mmCIF file of C-alpha atoms in Angstrom:
data_model
loop_
_atom_site.group_PDB
_atom_site.id
_atom_site.type_symbol
_atom_site.label_atom_id
_atom_site.label_comp_id
_atom_site.label_asym_id
_atom_site.label_seq_id
_atom_site.Cartn_x
_atom_site.Cartn_y
_atom_site.Cartn_z
ATOM 1 C CA MET A 687 164.414 73.112 25.150
ATOM 2 C CA PRO A 688 167.981 72.008 24.259
ATOM 3 C CA ASP A 689 169.123 68.780 25.827
ATOM 4 C CA ASP A 690 172.449 70.100 27.085
ATOM 5 C CA GLU A 691 170.835 72.799 29.139
ATOM 6 C CA ALA A 692 170.735 71.669 32.695
ATOM 7 C CA VAL A 693 167.335 71.778 34.280
ATOM 8 C CA ALA A 694 167.667 73.023 37.806
ATOM 9 C CA GLU A 695 165.989 70.849 40.361
ATOM 10 C CA PRO A 696 163.463 72.884 42.275
ATOM 11 C CA THR A 697 164.791 73.172 45.769
ATOM 12 C CA VAL A 698 162.232 72.130 48.283
ATOM 13 C CA VAL A 699 162.171 74.591 51.133
ATOM 14 C CA LEU A 700 160.306 73.092 54.035
ATOM 15 C CA PRO A 701 158.637 75.555 56.336
ATOM 16 C CA ARG A 702 160.454 76.179 59.595
ATOM 17 C CA TRP A 703 157.557 75.009 61.743
ATOM 18 C CA MET A 704 157.885 71.446 60.463
ATOM 19 C CA GLU A 705 161.286 70.927 62.039
ATOM 20 C CA ALA A 706 160.135 72.645 65.181
ATOM 21 C CA VAL A 707 157.140 70.387 65.554
ATOM 22 C CA ALA A 708 159.219 67.313 64.801
ATOM 23 C CA ALA A 709 161.652 68.394 67.505
ATOM 24 C CA LEU A 710 158.857 68.980 69.983
ATOM 25 C CA VAL A 711 157.336 65.537 69.460
ATOM 26 C CA PRO A 712 160.308 63.408 68.413
ATOM 27 C CA ASP A 713 158.510 60.062 68.342
ATOM 28 C CA GLY A 714 155.291 61.337 66.904
ATOM 29 C CA VAL A 715 156.311 62.492 63.448
ATOM 30 C CA TRP A 716 157.023 59.678 61.060
ATOM 31 C CA GLN A 717 157.531 61.647 57.911
ATOM 32 C CA ILE A 718 157.959 65.244 56.811
ATOM 33 C CA ALA A 719 156.925 65.950 53.257
ATOM 34 C CA SER A 720 156.407 69.035 51.210
ATOM 35 C CA GLY A 721 153.317 67.380 49.815
ATOM 36 C CA ALA A 722 151.827 67.957 46.408
ATOM 37 C CA ASP A 723 150.044 71.076 47.532
ATOM 38 C CA VAL A 724 150.286 71.463 51.296
ATOM 39 C CA PRO A 725 153.183 70.667 53.679
ATOM 40 C CA THR A 726 152.295 67.409 55.346
ATOM 41 C CA LEU A 727 153.265 65.664 58.538
ATOM 42 C CA VAL A 728 152.588 61.953 58.826
ATOM 43 C CA VAL A 729 151.929 61.337 62.484
ATOM 44 C CA ALA A 730 151.873 58.259 64.690
ATOM 45 C CA SER A 731 148.337 57.712 65.893
ATOM 46 C CA THR A 732 149.529 57.466 69.494
ATOM 47 C CA HIS A 733 150.965 61.004 69.306
ATOM 48 C CA TRP A 734 148.013 62.454 67.385
ATOM 49 C CA ARG A 735 146.963 64.867 70.071
ATOM 50 C CA GLY A 736 150.506 65.801 71.076
ATOM 51 C CA VAL A 737 151.388 66.812 67.524
ATOM 52 C CA ALA A 738 148.163 68.788 67.264
ATOM 53 C CA GLU A 739 149.029 70.651 70.458
ATOM 54 C CA ALA A 740 152.514 71.374 69.146
ATOM 55 C CA MET A 741 151.032 72.646 65.897
ATOM 56 C CA ARG A 742 148.668 74.896 67.791
ATOM 57 C CA ASP A 743 151.548 76.266 69.845
ATOM 58 C CA GLN A 744 153.475 76.913 66.640
ATOM 59 C CA GLY A 745 150.744 79.249 65.475
ATOM 60 C CA PHE A 746 148.350 76.977 63.624
ATOM 61 C CA ARG A 747 145.373 78.084 65.662
ATOM 62 C CA LEU A 748 142.642 77.713 63.075
ATOM 63 C CA PHE A 749 141.171 74.263 62.637
ATOM 64 C CA VAL A 750 139.994 73.924 59.043
ATOM 65 C CA ASP A 751 138.684 70.405 58.618
ATOM 66 C CA LEU A 752 138.995 66.803 59.647
ATOM 67 C CA ALA A 753 138.262 63.974 57.251
ATOM 68 C CA ALA A 754 139.002 60.315 56.642
ATOM 69 C CA VAL A 755 140.009 58.241 53.634
ATOM 70 C CA ASP A 756 139.274 54.542 53.282
ATOM 71 C CA HIS A 757 141.954 52.217 51.890
ATOM 72 C CA PRO A 758 140.349 48.783 52.229
ATOM 73 C CA GLU A 759 143.462 46.952 50.989
ATOM 74 C CA ARG A 760 145.619 48.138 53.883
ATOM 75 C CA SER A 761 145.754 46.696 57.362
ATOM 76 C CA ASP A 762 145.671 50.201 58.824
ATOM 77 C CA ARG A 763 142.613 50.909 56.843
ATOM 78 C CA PHE A 764 141.747 54.562 57.394
ATOM 79 C CA ASP A 765 143.699 57.744 56.857
ATOM 80 C CA VAL A 766 142.509 60.551 59.085
ATOM 81 C CA VAL A 767 143.538 63.936 57.755
ATOM 82 C CA VAL A 768 143.462 67.298 59.489
ATOM 83 C CA HIS A 769 144.044 70.671 57.895
ATOM 84 C CA LEU A 770 145.200 73.564 60.042
ATOM 85 C CA ARG A 771 145.802 77.173 59.151
ATOM 86 C CA ASP A 772 148.172 79.779 60.542
ATOM 87 C CA THR A 773 146.267 83.003 60.244
ATOM 88 C CA VAL A 774 149.310 85.180 61.009
ATOM 89 C CA GLN A 775 151.919 83.588 58.760
ATOM 90 C CA ARG A 776 149.171 82.540 56.337
ATOM 91 C CA GLY A 777 150.297 78.964 56.042
ATOM 92 C CA LEU A 778 148.256 75.813 55.566
ATOM 93 C CA ALA A 779 149.368 72.527 57.100
ATOM 94 C CA ARG A 780 148.175 68.968 56.888
ATOM 95 C CA LEU A 781 148.456 66.214 59.478
ATOM 96 C CA ARG A 782 147.798 62.628 58.524
ATOM 97 C CA THR A 783 147.643 59.430 60.492
ATOM 98 C CA THR A 784 146.336 55.919 60.025
ATOM 99 C CA VAL A 785 143.837 53.889 62.013
ATOM 100 C CA ALA A 786 142.935 50.233 61.721
ATOM 101 C CA GLU A 787 139.335 49.084 61.387
ATOM 102 C CA GLY A 788 137.762 49.293 64.824
ATOM 103 C CA GLY A 789 140.681 51.422 65.983
ATOM 104 C CA VAL A 790 140.510 54.494 68.141
ATOM 105 C CA LEU A 791 142.253 57.862 67.805
ATOM 106 C CA PRO A 792 142.768 60.438 70.546
ATOM 107 C CA SER A 793 140.174 63.135 70.101
ATOM 108 C CA LEU A 794 141.296 66.634 69.140
ATOM 109 C CA ALA A 795 138.209 68.261 70.605
ATOM 110 C CA ALA A 796 140.173 69.380 73.667
ATOM 111 C CA VAL A 797 142.798 71.038 71.462
ATOM 112 C CA PHE A 798 140.500 72.496 68.810
ATOM 113 C CA PRO A 799 136.851 72.692 69.944
ATOM 114 C CA GLY A 800 135.807 72.945 66.310
ATOM 115 C CA ALA A 801 137.012 69.402 65.752
ATOM 116 C CA ALA A 802 134.159 67.901 67.749
ATOM 117 C CA TRP A 803 131.585 67.779 64.975
ATOM 118 C CA PRO A 804 133.955 66.662 62.178
ATOM 119 C CA GLU A 805 135.017 63.823 64.469
ATOM 120 C CA ARG A 806 131.385 62.888 64.967
ATOM 121 C CA GLU A 807 130.943 62.913 61.218
ATOM 122 C CA VAL A 808 133.955 60.640 60.679
ATOM 123 C CA PHE A 809 132.641 58.349 63.397
ATOM 124 C CA ASP A 810 129.238 58.370 61.735
ATOM 125 C CA LEU A 811 130.333 57.654 58.183
ATOM 126 C CA PHE A 812 133.575 55.649 58.652
ATOM 127 C CA GLY A 813 133.268 54.096 62.072
ATOM 128 C CA VAL A 814 136.501 55.531 63.448
ATOM 129 C CA GLY A 815 136.341 55.998 67.206
ATOM 130 C CA PHE A 816 137.743 59.021 69.034
ATOM 131 C CA GLU A 817 138.928 58.570 72.586
ATOM 132 C CA GLY A 818 138.097 61.426 74.928
ATOM 133 C CA HIS A 819 135.448 62.943 72.692
ATOM 134 C CA PRO A 820 132.835 64.808 74.748
ATOM 135 C CA ASP A 821 129.793 63.570 72.802
ATOM 136 C CA LEU A 822 130.532 60.857 70.278
ATOM 137 C CA ARG A 823 127.181 60.148 68.609
ATOM 138 C CA ARG A 824 126.102 59.852 65.012
ATOM 139 C CA LEU A 825 125.811 63.256 63.387
ATOM 140 C CA LEU A 826 124.141 62.878 59.992
ATOM 141 C CA LEU A 827 122.436 59.495 60.085
ATOM 142 C CA PRO A 828 119.687 58.250 62.391
ATOM 143 C CA ASP A 829 120.883 56.917 65.725
ATOM 144 C CA ASP A 830 119.850 53.334 64.958
ATOM 145 C CA TRP A 831 121.609 53.190 61.599
ATOM 146 C CA GLN A 832 123.528 50.023 60.762
ATOM 147 C CA GLY A 833 126.965 50.242 59.159
ATOM 148 C CA TYR A 834 129.190 53.072 57.998
ATOM 149 C CA PRO A 835 128.167 54.277 54.540
ATOM 150 C CA LEU A 836 131.378 55.934 53.327
ATOM 151 C CA ARG A 837 133.373 52.735 53.668
ATOM 152 C CA ARG A 838 134.229 51.308 50.284
ATOM 153 C CA ASP A 839 132.541 47.985 50.965
ATOM 154 C CA TYR A 840 129.211 49.532 51.965
ATOM 155 C CA PRO A 841 126.544 48.851 49.317
ATOM 156 C CA LEU A 842 125.279 51.887 47.467
ATOM 157 C CA GLU A 843 121.656 51.041 48.169
ATOM 158 C CA GLY A 844 122.368 50.827 51.867
ATOM 159 C CA PRO A 845 119.988 49.091 54.256
ATOM 160 C CA ARG A 846 117.645 48.033 51.444
ATOM 161 C CA VAL A 847 120.299 45.470 50.562
ATOM 162 C CA LEU A 848 121.806 44.870 53.971
ATOM 163 C CA ASP A 849 118.605 44.087 55.821
ATOM 164 C CA PRO A 850 115.238 43.828 54.052
ATOM 165 C CA GLU A 851 113.545 43.742 57.441
ATOM 166 C CA SER A 852 115.018 47.111 58.424
ATOM 167 C CA ARG A 853 112.625 49.977 58.834
ATOM 168 C CA TYR A 854 114.733 51.889 56.322
ATOM 169 C CA ALA A 855 114.128 49.250 53.670
ATOM 170 C CA LEU A 856 111.447 50.686 51.449
ATOM 171 C CA MET B 1294 73.706 100.749 50.844
ATOM 172 C CA ASP B 1295 70.399 99.996 52.445
ATOM 173 C CA VAL B 1296 69.443 96.487 51.479
ATOM 174 C CA SER B 1297 66.368 96.082 53.666
ATOM 175 C CA GLY B 1298 64.106 96.685 50.693
ATOM 176 C CA GLN B 1299 61.850 99.172 52.455
ATOM 177 C CA ASP B 1300 63.487 102.420 51.477
ATOM 178 C CA ALA B 1301 65.172 101.175 48.321
ATOM 179 C CA PRO B 1302 64.197 102.701 45.004
ATOM 180 C CA ARG B 1303 61.530 100.857 43.101
ATOM 181 C CA SER B 1304 63.642 100.486 40.032
ATOM 182 C CA TRP B 1305 65.457 97.296 41.170
ATOM 183 C CA LEU B 1306 62.485 95.751 42.948
ATOM 184 C CA GLY B 1307 61.003 94.719 39.660
ATOM 185 C CA THR B 1308 57.443 94.943 38.519
ATOM 186 C CA PRO B 1309 54.941 93.600 41.048
ATOM 187 C CA PRO B 1310 52.679 90.823 39.807
ATOM 188 C CA PRO B 1311 49.244 92.030 38.652
ATOM 189 C CA GLU B 1312 47.333 90.502 41.559
ATOM 190 C CA ALA B 1313 49.534 92.410 44.035
ATOM 191 C CA GLU B 1314 48.219 95.805 42.992
ATOM 192 C CA GLY B 1315 47.191 97.897 45.961
ATOM 193 C CA ARG B 1316 49.255 96.059 48.605
ATOM 194 C CA SER B 1317 52.284 97.405 50.488
ATOM 195 C CA SER B 1318 55.784 96.362 49.570
ATOM 196 C CA GLU B 1319 56.253 94.215 52.723
ATOM 197 C CA GLU B 1320 53.403 91.918 51.706
ATOM 198 C CA LEU B 1321 54.596 91.436 48.156
ATOM 199 C CA PRO B 1322 55.810 87.905 47.296
ATOM 200 C CA VAL B 1323 59.126 89.246 46.007
ATOM 201 C CA PRO B 1324 61.948 86.704 45.786
ATOM 202 C CA LEU B 1325 64.961 87.145 48.049
ATOM 203 C CA TRP B 1326 67.348 87.931 45.215
ATOM 204 C CA GLN B 1327 65.153 90.848 44.308
ATOM 205 C CA HIS B 1328 65.401 92.298 47.805
ATOM 206 C CA LEU B 1329 69.197 91.751 47.994
ATOM 207 C CA PRO B 1330 70.994 92.734 44.811
ATOM 208 C CA GLY B 1331 74.362 91.095 44.183
ATOM 209 C CA VAL B 1332 73.422 87.892 45.998
ATOM 210 C CA LEU B 1333 74.544 84.628 44.477
ATOM 211 C CA THR B 1334 73.016 81.361 45.519
ATOM 212 C CA GLY B 1335 74.948 78.128 45.924
ATOM 213 C CA ASN B 1336 75.867 75.541 48.490
ATOM 214 C CA VAL B 1337 78.085 76.186 51.471
ATOM 215 C CA GLN B 1338 80.621 73.572 50.414
ATOM 216 C CA SER B 1339 81.504 75.344 47.185
ATOM 217 C CA PHE B 1340 81.760 78.644 49.017
ATOM 218 C CA ILE B 1341 84.116 77.155 51.603
ATOM 219 C CA ASN B 1342 86.174 75.526 48.886
ATOM 220 C CA TRP B 1343 86.403 78.844 47.068
ATOM 221 C CA ALA B 1344 87.561 80.565 50.239
ATOM 222 C CA ARG B 1345 90.071 77.839 51.015
ATOM 223 C CA SER B 1346 91.513 77.838 47.522
ATOM 224 C CA ASN B 1347 92.262 81.556 47.796
ATOM 225 C CA SER B 1348 93.879 81.463 51.211
ATOM 226 C CA ILE B 1349 96.303 78.553 51.068
ATOM 227 C CA TRP B 1350 98.801 79.304 53.810
ATOM 228 C CA TYR B 1351 101.992 77.343 53.387
ATOM 229 C CA MET B 1352 104.635 76.275 55.846
ATOM 230 C CA THR B 1353 108.093 77.861 55.701
ATOM 231 C CA PHE B 1354 109.791 74.521 55.415
ATOM 232 C CA GLY B 1355 112.747 74.257 53.071
ATOM 233 C CA ILE B 1356 114.937 71.187 53.348
ATOM 234 C CA ALA B 1357 117.199 71.565 50.298
ATOM 235 C CA CYS B 1358 117.976 73.732 47.299
ATOM 236 C CA CYS B 1359 114.371 73.764 45.968
ATOM 237 C CA ALA B 1360 113.625 75.993 48.953
ATOM 238 C CA ILE B 1361 115.537 78.760 47.155
ATOM 239 C CA GLU B 1362 113.002 78.543 44.331
ATOM 240 C CA MET B 1363 110.178 78.542 46.871
ATOM 241 C CA MET B 1364 111.641 81.704 48.432
ATOM 242 C CA ALA B 1365 111.937 83.288 45.007
ATOM 243 C CA THR B 1366 108.321 82.421 44.297
ATOM 244 C CA GLY B 1367 107.266 83.935 47.580
ATOM 245 C CA ALA B 1368 109.233 87.133 46.940
ATOM 246 C CA SER B 1369 107.961 90.169 45.089
ATOM 247 C CA LYS B 1370 108.715 89.198 41.492
ATOM 248 C CA TYR B 1371 106.554 86.064 41.425
ATOM 249 C CA ASP B 1372 104.531 86.955 44.499
ATOM 250 C CA PHE B 1373 102.672 84.177 46.266
ATOM 251 C CA ASP B 1374 100.603 86.852 47.991
ATOM 252 C CA ARG B 1375 98.397 87.369 44.963
ATOM 253 C CA PHE B 1376 97.082 83.830 45.529
ATOM 254 C CA GLY B 1377 96.416 84.680 49.152
ATOM 255 C CA MET B 1378 99.353 82.485 50.140
ATOM 256 C CA ILE B 1379 101.163 83.581 53.262
ATOM 257 C CA PRO B 1380 104.124 81.731 54.796
ATOM 258 C CA ARG B 1381 103.493 80.547 58.323
ATOM 259 C CA ALA B 1382 106.182 79.278 60.643
ATOM 260 C CA SER B 1383 103.919 76.923 62.582
ATOM 261 C CA PRO B 1384 102.354 73.778 61.140
ATOM 262 C CA ARG B 1385 99.239 74.455 63.218
ATOM 263 C CA GLN B 1386 98.474 77.478 61.069
ATOM 264 C CA THR B 1387 99.195 76.039 57.629
ATOM 265 C CA ASP B 1388 97.121 74.374 54.955
ATOM 266 C CA LEU B 1389 99.896 73.408 52.568
ATOM 267 C CA MET B 1390 103.261 71.771 53.084
ATOM 268 C CA ILE B 1391 105.616 72.419 50.175
ATOM 269 C CA VAL B 1392 108.238 69.681 50.484
ATOM 270 C CA ALA B 1393 111.106 71.559 48.879
ATOM 271 C CA GLY B 1394 114.053 69.210 48.707
ATOM 272 C CA THR B 1395 115.631 65.840 49.350
ATOM 273 C CA VAL B 1396 113.998 63.780 52.063
ATOM 274 C CA THR B 1397 116.649 61.890 54.012
ATOM 275 C CA GLU B 1398 115.960 58.996 56.310
ATOM 276 C CA LYS B 1399 116.790 61.158 59.313
ATOM 277 C CA MET B 1400 114.425 63.914 58.172
ATOM 278 C CA ALA B 1401 111.541 61.584 57.294
ATOM 279 C CA PRO B 1402 110.114 61.151 60.829
ATOM 280 C CA ARG B 1403 110.274 64.933 61.314
ATOM 281 C CA ILE B 1404 108.340 65.516 58.098
ATOM 282 C CA LYS B 1405 105.705 63.019 59.137
ATOM 283 C CA THR B 1406 105.422 64.726 62.517
ATOM 284 C CA LEU B 1407 105.021 68.136 60.886
ATOM 285 C CA TYR B 1408 102.370 66.771 58.558
ATOM 286 C CA GLU B 1409 100.449 65.272 61.439
ATOM 287 C CA GLN B 1410 100.586 68.580 63.299
ATOM 288 C CA MET B 1411 98.858 70.419 60.455
ATOM 289 C CA ALA B 1412 95.138 70.981 60.863
ATOM 290 C CA GLU B 1413 92.830 69.317 58.379
ATOM 291 C CA PRO B 1414 92.114 69.801 55.564
ATOM 292 C CA ARG B 1415 95.766 69.826 54.549
ATOM 293 C CA TRP B 1416 97.595 69.447 51.301
ATOM 294 C CA VAL B 1417 101.111 68.442 50.297
ATOM 295 C CA LEU B 1418 103.017 69.648 47.252
ATOM 296 C CA ALA B 1419 106.184 67.770 46.303
ATOM 297 C CA LEU B 1420 108.521 70.340 44.789
ATOM 298 C CA GLY B 1421 111.250 69.008 42.533
ATOM 299 C CA GLY B 1422 112.604 65.621 41.575
ATOM 300 C CA CYS B 1423 113.956 64.708 45.005
ATOM 301 C CA ALA B 1424 110.648 65.127 46.796
ATOM 302 C CA SER B 1425 108.797 63.417 43.939
ATOM 303 C CA ASN B 1426 110.811 60.199 43.665
ATOM 304 C CA GLY B 1427 114.312 60.760 44.991
ATOM 305 C CA GLY B 1428 115.503 62.514 41.846
ATOM 306 C CA PRO B 1429 119.266 62.322 41.337
ATOM 307 C CA TYR B 1430 119.570 60.541 44.693
ATOM 308 C CA HIS B 1431 117.139 57.787 43.774
ATOM 309 C CA GLU B 1432 117.973 54.630 45.725
ATOM 310 C CA GLY B 1433 120.718 56.388 47.614
ATOM 311 C CA TYR B 1434 121.529 54.743 50.921
ATOM 312 C CA ASN B 1435 120.067 57.545 53.025
ATOM 313 C CA VAL B 1436 117.390 59.025 50.741
ATOM 314 C CA VAL B 1437 113.659 58.350 50.851
ATOM 315 C CA ASP B 1438 112.526 57.738 47.260
ATOM 316 C CA GLY B 1439 109.886 60.428 47.242
ATOM 317 C CA VAL B 1440 108.004 62.047 50.073
ATOM 318 C CA ASP B 1441 104.883 60.112 49.038
ATOM 319 C CA LYS B 1442 106.402 57.118 50.846
ATOM 320 C CA ILE B 1443 105.610 58.832 54.156
ATOM 321 C CA VAL B 1444 102.821 61.377 53.535
ATOM 322 C CA PRO B 1445 100.108 61.571 50.830
ATOM 323 C CA VAL B 1446 101.030 63.999 48.065
ATOM 324 C CA ASP B 1447 98.487 66.059 46.093
ATOM 325 C CA ILE B 1448 100.624 67.809 43.481
ATOM 326 C CA TYR B 1449 103.997 66.831 42.026
ATOM 327 C CA VAL B 1450 106.073 69.587 40.432
ATOM 328 C CA PRO B 1451 108.962 68.145 38.381
ATOM 329 C CA GLY B 1452 112.245 69.892 37.774
ATOM 330 C CA CYS B 1453 115.685 70.117 39.317
ATOM 331 C CA PRO B 1454 114.904 72.623 40.628
ATOM 332 C CA PRO B 1455 111.577 73.747 39.144
ATOM 333 C CA ARG B 1456 111.398 77.356 38.083
ATOM 334 C CA PRO B 1457 109.023 79.610 40.030
ATOM 335 C CA GLU B 1458 106.609 79.482 37.111
ATOM 336 C CA ALA B 1459 106.388 75.710 37.535
ATOM 337 C CA LEU B 1460 105.671 76.082 41.233
ATOM 338 C CA LEU B 1461 102.986 78.674 40.459
ATOM 339 C CA HIS B 1462 101.463 76.266 37.968
ATOM 340 C CA GLY B 1463 101.455 73.562 40.621
ATOM 341 C CA VAL B 1464 99.793 75.918 43.063
ATOM 342 C CA MET B 1465 97.115 76.799 40.505
ATOM 343 C CA LEU B 1466 96.492 73.093 39.928
ATOM 344 C CA LEU B 1467 96.156 72.704 43.674
ATOM 345 C CA GLN B 1468 93.641 75.553 43.726
ATOM 346 C CA GLU B 1469 91.620 73.712 41.090
ATOM 347 C CA LYS B 1470 91.763 70.608 43.224
ATOM 348 C CA VAL B 1471 90.669 72.487 46.336
ATOM 349 C CA ARG B 1472 87.768 74.072 44.443
ATOM 350 C CA TRP B 1473 86.426 70.978 42.753
ATOM 351 C CA VAL B 1474 87.285 68.139 45.091
ATOM 352 C CA GLN B 1475 85.084 68.076 48.136
ATOM 353 C CA SER B 1476 87.072 68.851 51.227
ATOM 354 C CA ALA B 1477 85.115 66.235 53.115
ATOM 355 C CA GLU B 1478 86.486 63.557 50.800
ATOM 356 C CA LYS B 1479 89.966 64.943 51.319
ATOM 357 C CA THR B 1480 89.503 64.740 55.064
ATOM 358 C CA ALA B 1481 88.237 61.192 54.844
ATOM 359 C CA ARG B 1482 91.140 60.148 52.602
ATOM 360 C CA THR B 1483 93.789 61.249 55.016
#
């Protein structure tokens, strides 16, 4: 490619719903980004449920998944990520927020009933609490399990290392 | 066929001993096997073992991907039925538990409960690497390193997953074990 030929910057066209949601919850949206793959809203954890309700009212009625990411070097340690889909306009959206260790997020189970089990899974494996959840118990691990295995500082061998007296230590 | 011996043809009764000439057939000292053709003699234990080895009913109990191979082995191409093996949904009705998959710490008490609900004599076949020793998840934080940590295992079938031929081989080895190991010993061991 010749050097003198100007390379046009790709114009980022944000979807219309992003501005609408940001206008509906003015304090809740910290950042609007096109994202590498999916349009992303970075949300204040205090407005987590309000933004989710606004997204649902904008047409994102299908809850896809809820997950968490551990960043042990940060003070707000966990990213909680939600993917939503608009089945009419065929768009995919991502909401992201941060929680500190031992912190609590508002539960989305009242907004999207399908979020109840993913929130239990995040509680089980990361130790993130969800306020207002109808049944916040461990989902995949036994009820008397110690620790949260998907945290970065959890030993790979699990309770065999943590507690040799544990009944899970073989 | 009339096997009472009275009206049977003389040809299979054998030749009477010389001193029995002139007596009726009921008084003849003819051995039992001569009265009843096709009779085999043996002890009851070997007969029961033979019957058990050809009617091993297994539990429909798949806990991971090896269960797909178990289903394939039970389907028409490989056909568990020709060994007299029928899947049963209740542990009360089964002789064999095929542990087909990874045993997690949460599943382990359930497996032990199912094993204890099976009627004796009972056998366990560990299908695949995970059930044998944890396999690719060996020493994982939530994985039991082999189902033999919680229940006694008779046959280990390696593979990830094992092909149906391997499972059939394991079943035939188990049949050998059922035929030649006294079931009373098996009962005492568990």
